[in-house]
Amino acid sequence: MAIASTTHVALARRDGTNVSSEPEELGTDLTTDVDVVVVGGGTAGSIAAIQAGRAGAKTLLLERSGQLGGMTTVGGVCYPGLFDAWGKQIIAGIGWELVKESVELDGGTLPNFAKVPKAHHHNQVTINQFVYSILAEEKCVDAGVEIAYHEFIQNAKATPTGWELNCAGFGTNRRVRCKQIVDCTGGAEVVGLLGYKRMREDETQPGSYLFQLGGEHRVGRKQLHQIYVHGADSTNSRTVTEAKLAGRQLVLEKLREAKGTKRLMHLQPEPGFRESYRIVGETMITVNDYTSGRKFDDAICNAFYPVDLHTKTGVRPKPLKPGTVPTIPLRALIPKGSRNIIVAGRCVSSDRLANSGLRVQAPCMAMGQAAGVAAALAAKKGTTPLEVPLAEIHQLLAKHGAIIPGKV
């Protein structure tokens, strides 16, 4: 049997052009030169990559799993929110575009944001996680983003023009030279690898394992059952393994308790993690900033969700006062003292209570889009994200459909 020595995969954009047309030799080291590397293709990272690509930056997206969407898809938290507050939409842009198209393609329904719901979760958007994942891929391809699944950074060093990263996957060693990094790993893994400060509590919020026991799992129409996994920690492969084993054992116990009266109809491959490391940023969002709706001078997006800290006894959301819409500043996405790196997602610089509201999907998507803009502009200008004029960031965000704080 003949074994081919090369592979040639050409992904076609919807306009008929190819993303890559050069064959790569199997088993050899790769060198990739790009403007922006986005690490983590989850809720924030997929949006950051699409935005950077649409802004004209040559972009590489590294994702250690085999699909995009993170907690929205692999974790099964497929009811993102909140895009609205007090009867109006406060978060839009690429994240909303992806959510809206996922619902429309699946024949679902969208909430009416003009109505203030009795409970915040009534306006979370139920989506088909499988549709969302492949739509996110298509949007990356259309934006010219190169996706590298099953790859992660092993080490990195600063260069005069940015960074040099050594990445690995099974059968793949890749050297990446880039100008900017967007860390969307959830726990600021790249920030930690580079030696910048991170913070976390000794005890983290429980994760949730999502499953369906008995009855059809109505994908995109109904939320899954969930069970707490106490001590769930996404810090490294060992702690993630422990959380998976613990969660699956709990589901198995539920199945045994049913004594054959119910079948296991669905089980997510990953637990939904709520909390890990957060960066020590150029500024920190406190719970008082969050609950007062502080309008930061360098705000790049809005956020909205109750203070939502999960404990061993459950969760009692604390709603925000009527009319309150928190904002997220650019400086909270910048690791203190750093250059040429920005984060997005739940690792945003914030105290624990503020983070319990900031960590949900719509604000993470908005942060991802803002980080993609800042990184793309910094790469183009040969500077660092914090030195890009805020007006230019706002202008490009608005061009791509985002809602700028104070412009609702």
Short mmCIF file of C-alpha atoms in Angstrom, two decimals, residues 55-244:
data_model
loop_
_atom_site.label_atom_id
_atom_site.label_comp_id
_atom_site.label_asym_id
_atom_site.label_seq_id
_atom_site.Cartn_x
_atom_site.Cartn_y
_atom_site.Cartn_z
CA ALA A 55 -9.90 43.66 10.20
CA GLY A 56 -7.22 42.51 7.77
CA ALA A 57 -4.81 40.84 10.19
CA LYS A 58 -3.26 37.53 9.19
CA THR A 59 -4.59 35.39 12.04
CA LEU A 60 -3.90 31.95 13.50
CA LEU A 61 -6.37 30.38 15.95
CA LEU A 62 -4.98 27.68 18.26
CA GLU A 63 -7.58 25.42 19.90
CA ARG A 64 -6.60 22.38 21.97
CA SER A 65 -9.93 20.60 21.42
CA GLY A 66 -11.51 19.63 18.11
CA GLN A 67 -14.20 22.28 17.70
CA LEU A 68 -14.93 25.93 18.32
CA GLY A 69 -17.23 27.43 20.93
CA GLY A 70 -15.74 26.28 24.23
CA MET A 71 -18.24 26.33 27.07
CA THR A 72 -20.99 27.25 24.59
CA THR A 73 -20.51 24.02 22.63
CA VAL A 74 -18.09 21.52 24.20
CA GLY A 75 -19.35 22.45 27.67
CA GLY A 76 -22.99 22.51 26.54
CA VAL A 77 -23.87 25.90 28.02
CA CYS A 78 -25.80 26.56 24.82
CA TYR A 79 -28.02 29.36 26.08
CA PRO A 80 -25.81 32.46 25.86
CA GLY A 81 -26.70 35.78 27.43
CA LEU A 82 -27.23 38.44 28.15
CA PHE A 83 -27.34 40.63 25.08
CA ASP A 84 -29.99 42.97 26.46
CA ALA A 85 -30.75 45.07 29.51
CA TRP A 86 -33.81 47.06 30.55
CA GLY A 87 -35.66 46.74 27.26
CA LYS A 88 -32.84 47.35 24.79
CA GLN A 89 -29.94 45.48 23.24
CA ILE A 90 -26.60 46.41 24.78
CA ILE A 91 -24.28 43.83 23.14
CA ALA A 92 -24.27 43.07 19.41
CA GLY A 93 -21.45 42.63 16.90
CA ILE A 94 -19.94 39.36 15.71
CA GLY A 95 -21.05 37.32 18.72
CA TRP A 96 -24.68 38.33 18.22
CA GLU A 97 -24.36 37.76 14.48
CA LEU A 98 -23.24 34.17 15.16
CA VAL A 99 -25.93 33.51 17.77
CA LYS A 100 -28.68 35.03 15.61
CA GLU A 101 -27.67 33.09 12.50
CA SER A 102 -27.44 29.85 14.52
CA VAL A 103 -31.01 30.29 15.75
CA GLU A 104 -32.33 31.25 12.32
CA LEU A 105 -30.61 28.35 10.55
CA ASP A 106 -31.99 25.95 13.16
CA GLY A 107 -35.53 27.32 12.87
CA GLY A 108 -35.55 28.57 16.46
CA THR A 109 -36.92 31.75 17.99
CA LEU A 110 -35.23 34.81 19.45
CA PRO A 111 -36.36 36.65 22.58
CA ASN A 112 -38.00 40.06 22.35
CA PHE A 113 -35.45 42.42 23.86
CA ALA A 114 -37.99 45.25 23.96
CA LYS A 115 -39.66 43.50 26.89
CA VAL A 116 -38.00 43.48 30.30
CA PRO A 117 -38.24 39.88 31.54
CA LYS A 118 -39.38 38.93 35.04
CA ALA A 119 -36.19 36.88 35.45
CA HIS A 120 -32.87 37.47 33.71
CA HIS A 121 -32.59 33.95 32.29
CA HIS A 122 -35.78 34.38 30.25
CA ASN A 123 -33.77 36.35 27.67
CA GLN A 124 -30.92 33.88 27.36
CA VAL A 125 -30.91 32.59 23.79
CA THR A 126 -31.24 28.83 23.39
CA ILE A 127 -29.11 27.68 20.45
CA ASN A 128 -28.20 24.45 18.71
CA GLN A 129 -24.62 23.94 19.85
CA PHE A 130 -23.72 21.85 16.79
CA VAL A 131 -24.94 24.50 14.35
CA TYR A 132 -23.12 27.20 16.32
CA SER A 133 -19.80 25.33 16.17
CA ILE A 134 -19.75 24.78 12.42
CA LEU A 135 -21.02 28.29 11.70
CA ALA A 136 -18.14 29.67 13.78
CA GLU A 137 -15.74 27.60 11.68
CA GLU A 138 -17.24 28.94 8.46
CA LYS A 139 -16.94 32.53 9.66
CA CYS A 140 -13.29 31.95 10.58
CA VAL A 141 -12.58 30.50 7.15
CA ASP A 142 -14.40 33.38 5.42
CA ALA A 143 -12.29 35.83 7.44
CA GLY A 144 -9.08 34.13 6.33
CA VAL A 145 -8.32 32.72 9.79
CA GLU A 146 -6.12 29.63 9.91
CA ILE A 147 -7.45 27.17 12.50
CA ALA A 148 -5.07 24.77 14.26
CA TYR A 149 -7.02 22.21 16.26
CA HIS A 150 -5.39 20.01 18.92
CA GLU A 151 -2.44 22.40 19.28
CA PHE A 152 -1.21 24.37 22.28
CA ILE A 153 1.71 26.58 23.22
CA GLN A 154 4.63 24.91 24.97
CA ASN A 155 6.85 27.95 25.40
CA ALA A 156 7.21 31.49 24.16
CA LYS A 157 9.73 34.30 24.03
CA ALA A 158 9.53 37.97 23.19
CA THR A 159 11.13 39.24 19.99
CA PRO A 160 11.80 42.83 18.80
CA THR A 161 8.59 42.68 16.73
CA GLY A 162 6.35 40.53 18.96
CA TRP A 163 6.57 36.87 19.94
CA GLU A 164 7.99 33.53 18.93
CA LEU A 165 5.93 30.57 20.10
CA ASN A 166 6.65 26.87 20.07
CA CYS A 167 3.43 24.91 19.70
CA ALA A 168 2.68 21.21 19.64
CA GLY A 169 -0.06 18.83 18.64
CA PHE A 170 -0.01 15.13 17.88
CA GLY A 171 2.24 14.72 14.83
CA THR A 172 2.79 18.47 14.69
CA ASN A 173 5.52 20.80 15.90
CA ARG A 174 4.90 24.41 14.96
CA ARG A 175 6.99 27.53 15.40
CA VAL A 176 4.86 30.66 15.25
CA ARG A 177 6.18 34.16 14.77
CA CYS A 178 3.57 36.81 15.50
CA LYS A 179 3.14 40.45 16.41
CA GLN A 180 0.28 40.11 18.90
CA ILE A 181 -1.22 37.43 21.15
CA VAL A 182 -4.86 37.29 22.24
CA ASP A 183 -5.16 34.95 25.24
CA CYS A 184 -8.68 33.49 25.35
CA THR A 185 -7.85 30.32 27.26
CA GLY A 186 -10.28 31.01 30.12
CA GLY A 187 -7.58 30.82 32.76
CA ALA A 188 -5.06 33.18 31.13
CA GLU A 189 -2.71 30.26 30.46
CA VAL A 190 -0.47 32.18 28.09
CA VAL A 191 -0.26 35.12 30.48
CA GLY A 192 0.91 32.72 33.19
CA LEU A 193 3.37 31.02 30.83
CA LEU A 194 4.93 34.41 30.07
CA GLY A 195 5.34 35.18 33.78
CA TYR A 196 2.77 37.94 34.19
CA LYS A 197 0.71 37.98 37.37
CA ARG A 198 -2.56 36.10 37.72
CA MET A 199 -4.90 35.61 40.67
CA ARG A 200 -7.46 33.11 41.88
CA GLU A 201 -9.12 32.01 45.09
CA ASP A 202 -8.22 28.77 46.86
CA GLU A 203 -11.78 27.59 46.33
CA THR A 204 -13.39 27.87 42.90
CA GLN A 205 -17.04 27.79 41.98
CA PRO A 206 -18.37 24.34 41.12
CA GLY A 207 -18.52 23.37 37.49
CA SER A 208 -21.61 21.89 35.87
CA TYR A 209 -21.83 18.63 33.95
CA LEU A 210 -24.71 18.82 31.47
CA PHE A 211 -26.67 15.74 30.47
CA GLN A 212 -30.12 14.46 29.54
CA LEU A 213 -31.57 11.56 31.50
CA GLY A 214 -34.81 10.18 30.08
CA GLY A 215 -36.74 11.73 27.22
CA GLU A 216 -35.48 13.15 23.95
CA HIS A 217 -32.80 15.83 24.09
CA ARG A 218 -34.41 18.64 22.13
CA VAL A 219 -31.29 20.31 20.77
CA GLY A 220 -31.66 24.06 20.47
CA ARG A 221 -35.07 24.03 22.12
CA LYS A 222 -34.58 23.03 25.72
CA GLN A 223 -31.79 23.26 28.25
CA LEU A 224 -30.03 20.15 29.50
CA HIS A 225 -30.05 18.76 33.03
CA GLN A 226 -27.03 19.73 35.09
CA ILE A 227 -25.19 18.50 38.13
CA TYR A 228 -22.57 20.36 40.15
CA VAL A 229 -18.97 19.13 40.08
CA HIS A 230 -17.46 20.61 43.23
CA GLY A 231 -13.79 21.44 43.00
CA ALA A 232 -13.90 21.57 39.18
CA ASP A 233 -10.69 23.27 38.10
CA SER A 234 -9.61 24.03 34.53
CA THR A 235 -6.02 24.98 35.44
CA ASN A 236 -4.27 22.09 33.66
CA SER A 237 -4.81 18.71 32.01
CA ARG A 238 -4.68 16.90 35.35
CA THR A 239 -7.33 19.01 37.05
CA VAL A 240 -9.56 18.89 33.96
CA THR A 241 -9.24 15.10 33.96
CA GLU A 242 -10.26 14.99 37.63
CA ALA A 243 -13.32 17.14 36.93
CA LYS A 244 -14.36 14.94 34.00
#
